[in-house]
Structures are given as C-alpha cells and as structure tokens.
PDB file of C-alpha atoms in Angstrom:
ATOM      1  CA  MET A  31     -20.152 -10.559 -13.976  1.00 45.00           C
ATOM      2  CA  ARG A  32     -17.126 -11.586 -16.048  1.00 48.00           C
ATOM      3  CA  LEU A  33     -13.830 -10.979 -14.298  1.00 55.00           C
ATOM      4  CA  SER A  34     -10.438 -10.396 -15.909  1.00 58.00           C
ATOM      5  CA  ALA A  35      -9.779 -13.306 -18.226  1.00 51.00           C
ATOM      6  CA  PHE A  36      -6.171 -13.395 -17.009  1.00 52.00           C
ATOM      7  CA  LEU A  37      -7.253 -14.483 -13.549  1.00 60.00           C
ATOM      8  CA  PRO A  38      -7.898 -18.191 -12.993  1.00 55.00           C
ATOM      9  CA  PHE A  39     -11.298 -17.855 -11.339  1.00 54.00           C
ATOM     10  CA  SER A  40     -13.581 -20.823 -11.851  1.00 47.00           C
ATOM     11  CA  ASP A  41     -16.036 -19.960 -14.650  1.00 51.00           C
ATOM     12  CA  ASP A  42     -15.017 -16.302 -14.280  1.00 57.00           C
ATOM     13  CA  THR A  43     -17.236 -15.870 -11.225  1.00 81.00           C
ATOM     14  CA  LEU A  44     -17.314 -16.639  -7.523  1.00 92.00           C
ATOM     15  CA  PHE A  45     -21.108 -16.798  -7.370  1.00 94.00           C
ATOM     16  CA  ASP A  46     -23.711 -17.535 -10.036  1.00 93.00           C
ATOM     17  CA  ALA A  47     -27.364 -16.747  -9.408  1.00 91.00           C
ATOM     18  CA  ARG A  48     -28.253 -19.652 -11.709  1.00 91.00           C
ATOM     19  CA  TRP A  49     -27.196 -21.961  -8.884  1.00 93.00           C
ATOM     20  CA  LEU A  50     -30.481 -20.938  -7.239  1.00 90.00           C
ATOM     21  CA  SER A  51     -32.638 -21.254 -10.351  1.00 86.00           C
ATOM     22  CA  ALA A  52     -34.442 -24.316  -8.964  1.00 84.00           C
ATOM     23  CA  LEU A  53     -36.052 -22.183  -6.259  1.00 80.00           C
ATOM     24  CA  SER A  54     -39.643 -21.254  -7.048  1.00 67.00           C
ATOM     25  CA  ASP A  55     -42.629 -19.785  -5.284  1.00 63.00           C
ATOM     26  CA  GLU A  56     -44.794 -22.274  -7.169  1.00 64.00           C
ATOM     27  CA  VAL A  57     -43.595 -25.215  -5.079  1.00 60.00           C
ATOM     28  CA  PRO A  58     -46.352 -26.434  -2.733  1.00 60.00           C
ATOM     29  CA  ARG A  59     -45.898 -24.909   0.697  1.00 63.00           C
ATOM     30  CA  ALA A  60     -45.557 -28.310   2.355  1.00 58.00           C
ATOM     31  CA  GLU A  61     -42.569 -29.146   0.160  1.00 63.00           C
ATOM     32  CA  ALA A  62     -40.993 -25.695  -0.221  1.00 66.00           C
ATOM     33  CA  LEU A  63     -38.494 -25.843   2.639  1.00 75.00           C
ATOM     34  CA  ASP A  64     -37.344 -29.415   1.963  1.00 79.00           C
ATOM     35  CA  ARG A  65     -36.789 -28.625  -1.714  1.00 80.00           C
ATOM     36  CA  ALA A  66     -35.064 -25.309  -1.113  1.00 86.00           C
ATOM     37  CA  ARG A  67     -32.673 -26.420   1.616  1.00 90.00           C
ATOM     38  CA  PRO A  68     -30.386 -28.567  -0.610  1.00 93.00           C
ATOM     39  CA  VAL A  69     -30.441 -25.947  -3.384  1.00 91.00           C
ATOM     40  CA  VAL A  70     -29.186 -23.220  -1.067  1.00 93.00           C
ATOM     41  CA  ALA A  71     -26.693 -25.595   0.578  1.00 96.00           C
ATOM     42  CA  ASP A  72     -25.320 -26.480  -2.853  1.00 96.00           C
ATOM     43  CA  ALA A  73     -24.955 -22.783  -3.734  1.00 96.00           C
ATOM     44  CA  ILE A  74     -23.060 -22.220  -0.480  1.00 97.00           C
ATOM     45  CA  ALA A  75     -20.765 -25.148  -1.255  1.00 97.00           C
ATOM     46  CA  ARG A  76     -20.169 -23.987  -4.838  1.00 96.00           C
ATOM     47  CA  THR A  77     -19.351 -20.493  -3.661  1.00 96.00           C
ATOM     48  CA  GLY A  78     -16.859 -21.858  -1.155  1.00 96.00           C
ATOM     49  CA  ALA A  79     -15.267 -24.083  -3.794  1.00 94.00           C
ATOM     50  CA  ALA A  80     -15.033 -21.215  -6.285  1.00 93.00           C
ATOM     51  CA  GLY A  81     -13.408 -19.064  -3.614  1.00 94.00           C
ATOM     52  CA  ALA A  82     -10.862 -21.749  -2.744  1.00 94.00           C
ATOM     53  CA  ALA A  83     -10.022 -22.237  -6.432  1.00 91.00           C
ATOM     54  CA  ALA A  84      -9.601 -18.490  -6.861  1.00 92.00           C
ATOM     55  CA  LEU A  85      -7.201 -18.245  -3.920  1.00 94.00           C
ATOM     56  CA  ALA A  86      -5.158 -21.148  -5.257  1.00 93.00           C
ATOM     57  CA  GLY A  87      -5.063 -19.596  -8.699  1.00 92.00           C
ATOM     58  CA  ILE A  88      -3.999 -16.202  -7.371  1.00 94.00           C
ATOM     59  CA  GLU A  89      -1.221 -17.784  -5.313  1.00 95.00           C
ATOM     60  CA  ALA A  90      -0.105 -19.677  -8.419  1.00 93.00           C
ATOM     61  CA  LEU A  91       0.424 -16.360 -10.198  1.00 93.00           C
ATOM     62  CA  VAL A  92       2.908 -15.372  -7.498  1.00 95.00           C
ATOM     63  CA  ALA A  93       4.640 -18.749  -7.594  1.00 95.00           C
ATOM     64  CA  ALA A  94       5.005 -18.418 -11.367  1.00 94.00           C
ATOM     65  CA  ALA A  95       6.219 -14.806 -11.070  1.00 95.00           C
ATOM     66  CA  ALA A  96       3.463 -13.802 -13.492  1.00 94.00           C
ATOM     67  CA  LEU A  97       4.449 -10.133 -13.647  1.00 96.00           C
ATOM     68  CA  ASP A  98       2.007  -9.445 -16.486  1.00 93.00           C
ATOM     69  CA  ALA A  99      -0.847 -10.215 -14.090  1.00 93.00           C
ATOM     70  CA  ILE A 100      -0.245  -7.076 -11.996  1.00 95.00           C
ATOM     71  CA  PRO A 101      -2.761  -4.872 -13.889  1.00 93.00           C
ATOM     72  CA  ALA A 102      -5.393  -7.620 -13.862  1.00 92.00           C
ATOM     73  CA  LEU A 103      -4.940  -8.159 -10.142  1.00 94.00           C
ATOM     74  CA  LEU A 104      -5.338  -4.436  -9.473  1.00 94.00           C
ATOM     75  CA  ALA A 105      -8.490  -4.276 -11.611  1.00 92.00           C
ATOM     76  CA  ALA A 106      -9.965  -7.309  -9.862  1.00 93.00           C
ATOM     77  CA  GLU A 107      -9.033  -5.986  -6.417  1.00 94.00           C
ATOM     78  CA  THR A 108     -10.368  -2.459  -6.854  1.00 93.00           C
ATOM     79  CA  VAL A 109     -13.229  -2.761  -9.346  1.00 92.00           C
ATOM     80  CA  GLU A 110     -14.244  -6.175 -10.591  1.00 91.00           C
ATOM     81  CA  LEU A 111     -14.460  -8.149  -7.354  1.00 94.00           C
ATOM     82  CA  PRO A 112     -16.195  -5.364  -5.365  1.00 94.00           C
ATOM     83  CA  ASP A 113     -18.671  -4.936  -8.230  1.00 93.00           C
ATOM     84  CA  ALA A 114     -19.187  -8.693  -8.456  1.00 93.00           C
ATOM     85  CA  ALA A 115     -19.798  -8.914  -4.703  1.00 95.00           C
ATOM     86  CA  ALA A 116     -22.408  -6.160  -4.882  1.00 96.00           C
ATOM     87  CA  ALA A 117     -24.087  -7.734  -7.928  1.00 94.00           C
ATOM     88  CA  SER A 118     -24.158 -11.135  -6.224  1.00 95.00           C
ATOM     89  CA  GLU A 119     -25.780  -9.737  -3.102  1.00 95.00           C
ATOM     90  CA  ARG A 120     -28.361  -7.886  -5.201  1.00 94.00           C
ATOM     91  CA  SER A 121     -29.245 -11.040  -7.099  1.00 93.00           C
ATOM     92  CA  ILE A 122     -29.769 -12.973  -3.865  1.00 93.00           C
ATOM     93  CA  HIS A 123     -31.955 -10.246  -2.388  1.00 91.00           C
ATOM     94  CA  GLU A 124     -33.970 -10.063  -5.608  1.00 89.00           C
ATOM     95  CA  LEU A 125     -34.521 -13.809  -5.450  1.00 85.00           C
ATOM     96  CA  MET A 126     -35.511 -13.578  -1.810  1.00 83.00           C
ATOM     97  CA  SER A 127     -38.045 -10.889  -2.663  1.00 83.00           C
ATOM     98  CA  ARG A 128     -39.445 -12.907  -5.535  1.00 81.00           C
ATOM     99  CA  VAL A 129     -39.526 -16.384  -4.002  1.00 77.00           C
ATOM    100  CA  ALA A 130     -39.766 -15.812  -0.288  1.00 66.00           C
ATOM    101  CA  TYR A 131     -42.529 -13.263  -0.750  1.00 68.00           C
ATOM    102  CA  LYS A 132     -44.924 -16.205  -0.861  1.00 70.00           C
ATOM    103  CA  ARG A 133     -42.758 -18.663   1.020  1.00 70.00           C
ATOM    104  CA  ARG A 134     -41.586 -16.842   4.150  1.00 75.00           C
ATOM    105  CA  GLU A 135     -40.365 -20.090   5.634  1.00 77.00           C
ATOM    106  CA  LEU A 136     -37.455 -19.965   3.139  1.00 77.00           C
ATOM    107  CA  MET A 137     -36.055 -16.708   4.497  1.00 83.00           C
ATOM    108  CA  PRO A 138     -33.803 -18.308   7.189  1.00 86.00           C
ATOM    109  CA  LEU A 139     -31.913 -20.182   4.452  1.00 87.00           C
ATOM    110  CA  PHE A 140     -30.398 -17.076   2.859  1.00 90.00           C
ATOM    111  CA  PRO A 141     -28.330 -15.268   5.518  1.00 92.00           C
ATOM    112  CA  GLU A 142     -25.637 -17.959   5.519  1.00 94.00           C
ATOM    113  CA  LEU A 143     -25.413 -17.774   1.736  1.00 95.00           C
ATOM    114  CA  ILE A 144     -25.140 -13.983   1.811  1.00 96.00           C
ATOM    115  CA  GLU A 145     -22.376 -14.212   4.427  1.00 97.00           C
ATOM    116  CA  ARG A 146     -20.481 -16.837   2.430  1.00 97.00           C
ATOM    117  CA  VAL A 147     -20.672 -14.820  -0.790  1.00 97.00           C
ATOM    118  CA  ALA A 148     -19.414 -11.694   0.991  1.00 97.00           C
ATOM    119  CA  ALA A 149     -16.617 -13.583   2.766  1.00 98.00           C
ATOM    120  CA  VAL A 150     -15.414 -15.322  -0.409  1.00 97.00           C
ATOM    121  CA  HIS A 151     -15.256 -12.077  -2.362  1.00 96.00           C
ATOM    122  CA  ALA A 152     -13.516 -10.283   0.504  1.00 97.00           C
ATOM    123  CA  ALA A 153     -10.908 -13.056   0.733  1.00 97.00           C
ATOM    124  CA  ALA A 154     -10.306 -12.888  -3.018  1.00 95.00           C
ATOM    125  CA  ILE A 155      -9.909  -9.095  -2.854  1.00 95.00           C
ATOM    126  CA  ARG A 156      -7.312  -9.430  -0.088  1.00 96.00           C
ATOM    127  CA  ALA A 157      -5.514 -12.184  -1.986  1.00 96.00           C
ATOM    128  CA  CYS A 158      -5.375 -10.087  -5.157  1.00 95.00           C
ATOM    129  CA  GLY A 159      -3.881  -7.185  -3.217  1.00 96.00           C
ATOM    130  CA  THR A 160      -1.294  -9.366  -1.500  1.00 97.00           C
ATOM    131  CA  ALA A 161      -0.349 -11.103  -4.744  1.00 96.00           C
ATOM    132  CA  ARG A 162      -0.130  -7.822  -6.650  1.00 97.00           C
ATOM    133  CA  TRP A 163       2.178  -6.275  -4.047  1.00 97.00           C
ATOM    134  CA  ARG A 164       4.405  -9.377  -3.986  1.00 96.00           C
ATOM    135  CA  LEU A 165       4.609  -9.350  -7.783  1.00 97.00           C
ATOM    136  CA  MET A 166       5.457  -5.632  -7.768  1.00 97.00           C
ATOM    137  CA  ALA A 167       8.361  -6.447  -5.476  1.00 97.00           C
ATOM    138  CA  ALA A 168       9.398  -9.329  -7.706  1.00 97.00           C
ATOM    139  CA  ARG A 169       9.247  -7.062 -10.752  1.00 98.00           C
ATOM    140  CA  ALA A 170      11.485  -4.484  -9.067  1.00 97.00           C
ATOM    141  CA  ARG A 171      14.052  -7.239  -8.553  1.00 97.00           C
ATOM    142  CA  MET A 172      13.657  -9.088 -11.844  1.00 97.00           C
ATOM    143  CA  GLN A 173      13.189  -6.082 -14.128  1.00 97.00           C
ATOM    144  CA  PRO A 174      15.156  -3.271 -12.477  1.00 97.00           C
ATOM    145  CA  GLY A 175      15.358   0.087 -14.191  1.00 96.00           C
ATOM    146  CA  ARG A 176      18.156   2.560 -14.775  1.00 96.00           C
ATOM    147  CA  PRO A 177      18.311   6.134 -13.517  1.00 96.00           C
ATOM    148  CA  SER A 178      15.975   8.354 -15.536  1.00 96.00           C
ATOM    149  CA  SER A 179      17.693  11.584 -14.446  1.00 94.00           C
ATOM    150  CA  PRO A 180      20.582  12.803 -12.290  1.00 93.00           C
ATOM    151  CA  ILE A 181      20.495  11.456  -8.741  1.00 95.00           C
ATOM    152  CA  GLN A 182      18.659  13.817  -6.393  1.00 93.00           C
ATOM    153  CA  GLY A 183      18.951  14.579  -2.684  1.00 86.00           C
ATOM    154  CA  ALA A 184      21.859  16.019  -0.759  1.00 78.00           C
ATOM    155  CA  GLY A 185      21.650  13.645   2.188  1.00 82.00           C
ATOM    156  CA  THR A 186      19.505  10.672   1.274  1.00 93.00           C
ATOM    157  CA  ARG A 187      20.005  10.208  -2.454  1.00 96.00           C
ATOM    158  CA  TYR A 188      17.351   8.851  -4.794  1.00 97.00           C
ATOM    159  CA  VAL A 189      16.326   8.787  -8.444  1.00 97.00           C
ATOM    160  CA  LYS A 190      13.356   7.433 -10.392  1.00 97.00           C
ATOM    161  CA  SER A 191      14.068   4.462 -12.594  1.00 98.00           C
ATOM    162  CA  ASP A 192      13.301   4.695 -16.288  1.00 98.00           C
ATOM    163  CA  ARG A 193      10.536   2.151 -15.718  1.00 98.00           C
ATOM    164  CA  PHE A 194       8.828   4.121 -12.973  1.00 98.00           C
ATOM    165  CA  ASP A 195       6.489   6.366 -14.958  1.00 97.00           C
ATOM    166  CA  ALA A 196       4.907   3.485 -16.875  1.00 97.00           C
ATOM    167  CA  ARG A 197       4.434   1.494 -13.692  1.00 97.00           C
ATOM    168  CA  ALA A 198       2.955   4.471 -11.846  1.00 97.00           C
ATOM    169  CA  ALA A 199       0.482   5.099 -14.679  1.00 97.00           C
ATOM    170  CA  GLU A 200      -0.521   1.447 -14.439  1.00 95.00           C
ATOM    171  CA  SER A 201      -1.277   1.689 -10.722  1.00 95.00           C
ATOM    172  CA  LEU A 202      -2.461   5.220  -9.917  1.00 96.00           C
ATOM    173  CA  PRO A 203      -4.730   7.872 -11.458  1.00 95.00           C
ATOM    174  CA  GLY A 204      -3.090  11.154 -12.423  1.00 95.00           C
ATOM    175  CA  ILE A 205      -4.078  13.099  -9.313  1.00 96.00           C
ATOM    176  CA  ASP A 206      -2.578  10.416  -7.060  1.00 96.00           C
ATOM    177  CA  ARG A 207       0.632  10.357  -9.104  1.00 97.00           C
ATOM    178  CA  THR A 208       0.970  14.117  -8.686  1.00 96.00           C
ATOM    179  CA  ARG A 209       0.516  13.811  -4.936  1.00 96.00           C
ATOM    180  CA  ALA A 210       3.015  10.944  -4.818  1.00 97.00           C
ATOM    181  CA  ASP A 211       5.617  13.023  -6.677  1.00 96.00           C
ATOM    182  CA  ARG A 212       5.288  15.805  -4.109  1.00 96.00           C
ATOM    183  CA  ILE A 213       5.768  13.313  -1.274  1.00 96.00           C
ATOM    184  CA  LEU A 214       8.747  11.669  -2.967  1.00 96.00           C
ATOM    185  CA  LYS A 215      10.723  14.934  -2.905  1.00 94.00           C
ATOM    186  CA  ARG A 216      10.840  14.649   0.886  1.00 94.00           C
ATOM    187  CA  LEU A 217      12.880  11.469   0.602  1.00 95.00           C
ATOM    188  CA  GLY A 218      15.901  13.667  -0.133  1.00 92.00           C
ATOM    189  CA  GLU A 219      15.667  15.416   3.239  1.00 90.00           C
ATOM    190  CA  THR A 220      18.139  14.625   6.007  1.00 87.00           C
ATOM    191  CA  PRO A 221      17.070  12.852   8.049  1.00 90.00           C
ATOM    192  CA  VAL A 222      14.246  11.214   6.109  1.00 93.00           C
ATOM    193  CA  PRO A 223      11.012  12.447   7.764  1.00 95.00           C
ATOM    194  CA  ASP A 224       9.487   9.898  10.127  1.00 96.00           C
ATOM    195  CA  GLU A 225       6.080  10.379   8.535  1.00 96.00           C
ATOM    196  CA  LEU A 226       7.352   8.822   5.302  1.00 97.00           C
ATOM    197  CA  GLU A 227       7.686   5.522   7.206  1.00 96.00           C
ATOM    198  CA  LEU A 228      10.851   4.400   5.428  1.00 96.00           C
ATOM    199  CA  ARG A 229      11.249   0.684   6.121  1.00 95.00           C
ATOM    200  CA  PRO A 230      12.391  -2.581   4.514  1.00 95.00           C
ATOM    201  CA  LEU A 231       9.755  -3.976   2.202  1.00 93.00           C
ATOM    202  CA  ASP A 232       9.945  -7.691   2.917  1.00 86.00           C
ATOM    203  CA  GLY A 233      13.029  -8.308   5.007  1.00 79.00           C
ATOM    204  CA  GLY A 234      15.327  -8.826   2.045  1.00 77.00           C
ATOM    205  CA  GLY A 235      17.239  -5.600   2.601  1.00 86.00           C
ATOM    206  CA  ASP A 236      17.442  -4.743  -1.111  1.00 94.00           C
ATOM    207  CA  LEU A 237      13.951  -3.248  -1.331  1.00 97.00           C
ATOM    208  CA  TRP A 238      12.503  -0.495   0.830  1.00 97.00           C
ATOM    209  CA  THR A 239       9.198   1.323   0.894  1.00 97.00           C
ATOM    210  CA  ILE A 240       7.857   4.738   1.865  1.00 97.00           C
ATOM    211  CA  LYS A 241       4.433   6.310   1.917  1.00 97.00           C
ATOM    212  CA  ALA A 242       3.124   7.785  -1.322  1.00 97.00           C
ATOM    213  CA  GLY A 243      -0.175   9.215  -0.094  1.00 95.00           C
ATOM    214  CA  GLY A 244      -3.353   7.479   1.032  1.00 94.00           C
ATOM    215  CA  VAL A 245      -2.874   3.708   1.008  1.00 94.00           C
ATOM    216  CA  SER A 246      -0.171   3.873  -1.672  1.00 97.00           C
ATOM    217  CA  ARG A 247       3.538   3.321  -1.146  1.00 98.00           C
ATOM    218  CA  PHE A 248       6.691   3.541  -3.225  1.00 98.00           C
ATOM    219  CA  ILE A 249       8.984   0.582  -3.790  1.00 98.00           C
ATOM    220  CA  LEU A 250      12.646   1.591  -3.603  1.00 98.00           C
ATOM    221  CA  ARG A 251      15.586  -0.542  -4.661  1.00 97.00           C
ATOM    222  CA  VAL A 252      19.003   0.000  -3.090  1.00 96.00           C
ATOM    223  CA  GLU A 253      21.714   0.780  -5.662  1.00 95.00           C
ATOM    224  CA  ARG A 254      25.306   1.958  -5.366  1.00 94.00           C
ATOM    225  CA  ASP A 255      27.615   4.234  -7.269  1.00 93.00           C
ATOM    226  CA  ARG A 256      31.042   5.703  -6.506  1.00 92.00           C
ATOM    227  CA  ARG A 257      29.538   7.953  -3.825  1.00 91.00           C
ATOM    228  CA  GLY A 258      27.778   5.087  -2.068  1.00 91.00           C
ATOM    229  CA  PRO A 259      24.226   3.796  -1.785  1.00 93.00           C
ATOM    230  CA  PHE A 260      21.146   5.505  -3.180  1.00 96.00           C
ATOM    231  CA  TYR A 261      17.493   4.564  -3.702  1.00 97.00           C
ATOM    232  CA  MET A 262      16.177   3.715  -7.157  1.00 98.00           C
ATOM    233  CA  VAL A 263      12.424   4.456  -7.136  1.00 98.00           C
ATOM    234  CA  GLU A 264      11.020   1.491  -9.046  1.00 98.00           C
ATOM    235  CA  ASP A 265       7.290   1.428  -8.457  1.00 98.00           C
ATOM    236  CA  VAL A 266       4.299   2.870  -6.623  1.00 98.00           C
ATOM    237  CA  GLY A 267       0.798   1.636  -5.937  1.00 97.00           C
ATOM    238  CA  PRO A 268      -1.742   0.716  -3.294  1.00 96.00           C
ATOM    239  CA  GLN A 269      -0.170  -1.420  -0.587  1.00 91.00           C
ATOM    240  CA  ALA A 270      -2.037  -4.572   0.261  1.00 77.00           C
ATOM    241  CA  ALA A 271      -3.662  -4.447   3.694  1.00 65.00           C
TER     242      ALA A 271
END
C-alpha cells in the first residue's frame, strides 16, 4: 500500500510481501526449513530497518518545522498506516496458508514476523501523532491568527483566530467540529469548568489546551489587549496519545 508521498517512508511501505517471495511449498521437505529461515529473518530485518527509517524521517519533519506535513501525518496516522498494517498481516497469513499448508514445519517462523510488522506500524502511528501535535503547536506560534470576531466570555475571554476554521476542517469531520464548538463555549464560564482540563500545552506558557470532545483538544494561544489576557483559539485536532 502506497503511503502519503510527503512522508519519508522507505519505498513508501514498512513491509513488502515480496520480501517473502522466495518461500515456496515446492521446496523439498528436507530443505524447506533451512531455506525459509533466512528469508523470514531478512523480512524481519527489513521491516525493522524500514520502521527505524520512518521514525527518523518523521522526527526530521518536526526538526524542519514542516508545517505542510500536518495533513499527511494525520492521514497516515488515522487511515494509511492502520490500513497498511492490516494489509501486511493479511498478506502474511495468506502466505502462511499457501506455503505452510504443505510445509507445517515453517509455521513457527511467522509469529515473530507478524509481531514485528505490527510493532513497527504501531510505532509509526504513534510517531505520526506526536509529530503532528508538535507541528500544530509550532504552527500556532509561527503562523498566529487574528481575532475572527469580537472577543467572547465575561470572565475567561477567548476568540477564534481567523485561521481556525481552515485548520479545524483539516483535522476534524463536520460532526466533530460541531461538537467541539459547543464545548468551546464553556471556556467563557467563570471559573473554567474542570472537565475542560485547561492546562499548558508544552510548558512554554504561551500555549494552552482544553478538551474538544473525544480524543481531540483545542490549542489556545495567550494574547493581550487593553483589558488584559485572553485566549486565541488557534487549532483543534486529535491529541497524540
């Protein structure tokens, strides 16, 4: 399965069933295990190497402040990598059914490969989520918006930035954006409800975050006017685990 071209994954995949193409049920039984063992070991090693390269590439996006990668990271995290993991596991099980049907002695070789494929994809999914969230924070700092309307809230004051709607549409489906908007109105209450979990985003003090429904959270930037501080609502999206 081809992943987002923007992401620096080796050969656009973390596992390729062709790495196991040398396995065959036509190999004489006496030679089957000795021939298969290095093929499976090589596939395990290639999967591990592809995973390590993917993690390095994802981290490089953060180091380079590649803000344009945010949509690709979200797509990889939520759709492409989970689908690729499922497709990879299916291809291994299909091969096991086809080859090991006649060569049962090969079956013990596959569990480690299946575990490695699952672990590599899971690590890449987590890395995409972490990188996306860090880049969302960087974008709020590097590309801050302006108030899109009058400042709201009698106690805690807040306003959406003029960049918010486009960013929200990038990260959340319509039904989740509607739910998030309902939750955001509670930010103006005094005191801010505990269930919103208002807290600093990353220790910098300039960015804060509150719940937006489900696993999603808002990113708030602290601004000031003549009346004092207020929150500029810059972004919203799934928070990395």
